[in-house]
Coordinates of N, CA and C in Angstrom, one line a residue:
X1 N -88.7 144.4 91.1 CA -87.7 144.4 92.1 C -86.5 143.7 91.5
X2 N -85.3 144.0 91.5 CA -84.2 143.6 91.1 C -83.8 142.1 91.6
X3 N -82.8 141.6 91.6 CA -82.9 139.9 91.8 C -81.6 140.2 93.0
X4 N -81.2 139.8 94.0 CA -80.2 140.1 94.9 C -79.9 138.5 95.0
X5 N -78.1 138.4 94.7 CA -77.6 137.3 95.1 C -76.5 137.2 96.8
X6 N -76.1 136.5 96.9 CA -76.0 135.7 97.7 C -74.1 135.6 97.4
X7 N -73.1 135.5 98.1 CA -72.2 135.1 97.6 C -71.8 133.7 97.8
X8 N -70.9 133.2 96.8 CA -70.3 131.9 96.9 C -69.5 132.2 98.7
X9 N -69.9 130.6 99.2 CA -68.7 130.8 100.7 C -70.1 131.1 101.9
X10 N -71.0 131.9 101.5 CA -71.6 132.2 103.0 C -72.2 130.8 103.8
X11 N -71.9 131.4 105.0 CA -72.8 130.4 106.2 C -74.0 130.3 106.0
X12 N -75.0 129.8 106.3 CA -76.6 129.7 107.0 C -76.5 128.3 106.9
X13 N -78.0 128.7 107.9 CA -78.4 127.7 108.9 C -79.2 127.0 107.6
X14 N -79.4 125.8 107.9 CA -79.2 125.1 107.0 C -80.8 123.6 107.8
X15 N -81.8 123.4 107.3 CA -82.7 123.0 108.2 C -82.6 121.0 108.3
X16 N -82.5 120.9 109.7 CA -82.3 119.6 109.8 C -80.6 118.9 109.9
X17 N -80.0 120.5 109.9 CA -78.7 119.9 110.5 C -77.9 120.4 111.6
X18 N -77.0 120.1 112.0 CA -77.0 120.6 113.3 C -76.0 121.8 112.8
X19 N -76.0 123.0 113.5 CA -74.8 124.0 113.8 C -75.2 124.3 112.0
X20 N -74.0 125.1 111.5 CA -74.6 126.0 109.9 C -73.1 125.2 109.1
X21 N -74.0 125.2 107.5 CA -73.0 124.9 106.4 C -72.6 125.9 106.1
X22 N -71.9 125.7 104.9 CA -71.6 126.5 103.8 C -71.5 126.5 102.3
X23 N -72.4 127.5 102.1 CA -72.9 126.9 100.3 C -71.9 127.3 99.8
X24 N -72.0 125.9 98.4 CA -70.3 126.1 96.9 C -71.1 126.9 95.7
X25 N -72.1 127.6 95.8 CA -73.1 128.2 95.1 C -73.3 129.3 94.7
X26 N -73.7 130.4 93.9 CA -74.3 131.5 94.3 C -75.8 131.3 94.4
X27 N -76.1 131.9 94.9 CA -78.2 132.1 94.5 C -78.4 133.2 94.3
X28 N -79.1 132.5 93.6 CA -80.1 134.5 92.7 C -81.3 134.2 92.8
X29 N -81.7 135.4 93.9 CA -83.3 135.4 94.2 C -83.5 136.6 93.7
X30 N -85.0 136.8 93.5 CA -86.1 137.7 93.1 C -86.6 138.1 94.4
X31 N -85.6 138.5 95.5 CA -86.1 138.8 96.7 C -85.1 139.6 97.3
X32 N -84.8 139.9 98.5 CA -83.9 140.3 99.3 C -84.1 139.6 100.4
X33 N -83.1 139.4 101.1 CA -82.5 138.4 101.8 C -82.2 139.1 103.2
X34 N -82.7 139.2 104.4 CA -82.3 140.2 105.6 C -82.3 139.0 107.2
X35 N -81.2 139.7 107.6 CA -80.1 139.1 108.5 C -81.4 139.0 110.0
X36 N -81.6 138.7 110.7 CA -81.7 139.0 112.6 C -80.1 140.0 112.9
X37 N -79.5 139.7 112.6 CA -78.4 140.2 113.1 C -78.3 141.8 112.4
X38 N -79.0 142.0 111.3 CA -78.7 143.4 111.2 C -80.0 144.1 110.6
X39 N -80.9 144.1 111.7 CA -82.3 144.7 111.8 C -82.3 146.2 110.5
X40 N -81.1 146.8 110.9 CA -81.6 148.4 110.3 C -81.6 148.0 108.8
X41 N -80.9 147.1 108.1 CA -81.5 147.1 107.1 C -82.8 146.7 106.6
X42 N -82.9 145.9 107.1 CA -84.6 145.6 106.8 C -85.3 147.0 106.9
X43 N -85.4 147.7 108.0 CA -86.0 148.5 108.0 C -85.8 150.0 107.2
X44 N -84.5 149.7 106.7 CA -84.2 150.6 105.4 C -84.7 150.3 104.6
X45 N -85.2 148.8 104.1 CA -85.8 148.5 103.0 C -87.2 148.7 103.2
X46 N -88.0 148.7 104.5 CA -89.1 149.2 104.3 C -89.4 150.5 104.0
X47 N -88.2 151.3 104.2 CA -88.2 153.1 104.5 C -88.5 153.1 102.9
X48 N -87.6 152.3 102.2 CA -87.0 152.7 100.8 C -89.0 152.4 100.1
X49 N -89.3 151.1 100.8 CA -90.5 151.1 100.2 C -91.8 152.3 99.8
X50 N -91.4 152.4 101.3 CA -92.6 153.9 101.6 C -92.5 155.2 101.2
X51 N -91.1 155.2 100.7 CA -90.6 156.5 100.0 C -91.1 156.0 98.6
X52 N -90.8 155.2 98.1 CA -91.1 154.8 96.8 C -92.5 154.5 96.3
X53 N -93.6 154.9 97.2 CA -95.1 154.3 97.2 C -95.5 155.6 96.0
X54 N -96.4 155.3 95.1 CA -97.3 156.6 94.6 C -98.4 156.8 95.3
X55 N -98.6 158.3 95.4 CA -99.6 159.0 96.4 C -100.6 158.0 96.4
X56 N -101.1 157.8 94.9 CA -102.6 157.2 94.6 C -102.8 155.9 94.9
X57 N -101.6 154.8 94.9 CA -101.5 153.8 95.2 C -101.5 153.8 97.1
X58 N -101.0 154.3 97.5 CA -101.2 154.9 98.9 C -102.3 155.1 99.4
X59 N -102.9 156.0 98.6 CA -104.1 156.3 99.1 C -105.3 154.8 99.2
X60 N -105.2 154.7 98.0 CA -106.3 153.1 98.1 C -105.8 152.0 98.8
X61 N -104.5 151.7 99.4 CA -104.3 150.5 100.2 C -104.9 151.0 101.7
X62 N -104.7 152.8 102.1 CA -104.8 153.1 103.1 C -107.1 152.7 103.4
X63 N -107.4 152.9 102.2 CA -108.6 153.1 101.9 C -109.3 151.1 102.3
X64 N -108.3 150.3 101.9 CA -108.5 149.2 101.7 C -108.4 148.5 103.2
X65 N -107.0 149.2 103.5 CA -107.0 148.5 105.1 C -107.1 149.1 106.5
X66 N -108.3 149.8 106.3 CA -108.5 149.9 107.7 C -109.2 149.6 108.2

């Protein structure tokens, strides 16, 4: 999975302080990063997952978890 950063300047909530800062930073995660406020992405990124599964890997998780 590609590394998705973050820009210098954004808000978040920030734990143990009141109301949100604002980081002087970038961050670079080995993750993706998804909002409450904008659900469809997330769920594009699950789409993007399930499009991107191979049959055969598919097949044995299906095999695994039911």
């Amino acid at each position: 999975m590609m590394a998705h950063k973050r820009r210098t300047g954004s808000t978040y909530e920030w734990p143990g302080k009141k109301g949100q800062v604002t980081l002087n930073t970038e961050l670079d995660y080995k993750a993706r990063i998804f909002s409450f406020a904008d659900p469809a992405a997330f769920i594009a990124y699950l789409k993007e997952i399930d499009e991107g599964t191979d049959p055969m890997v598919r097949h044995f998780a299906e095999m695994l978890y039911r």
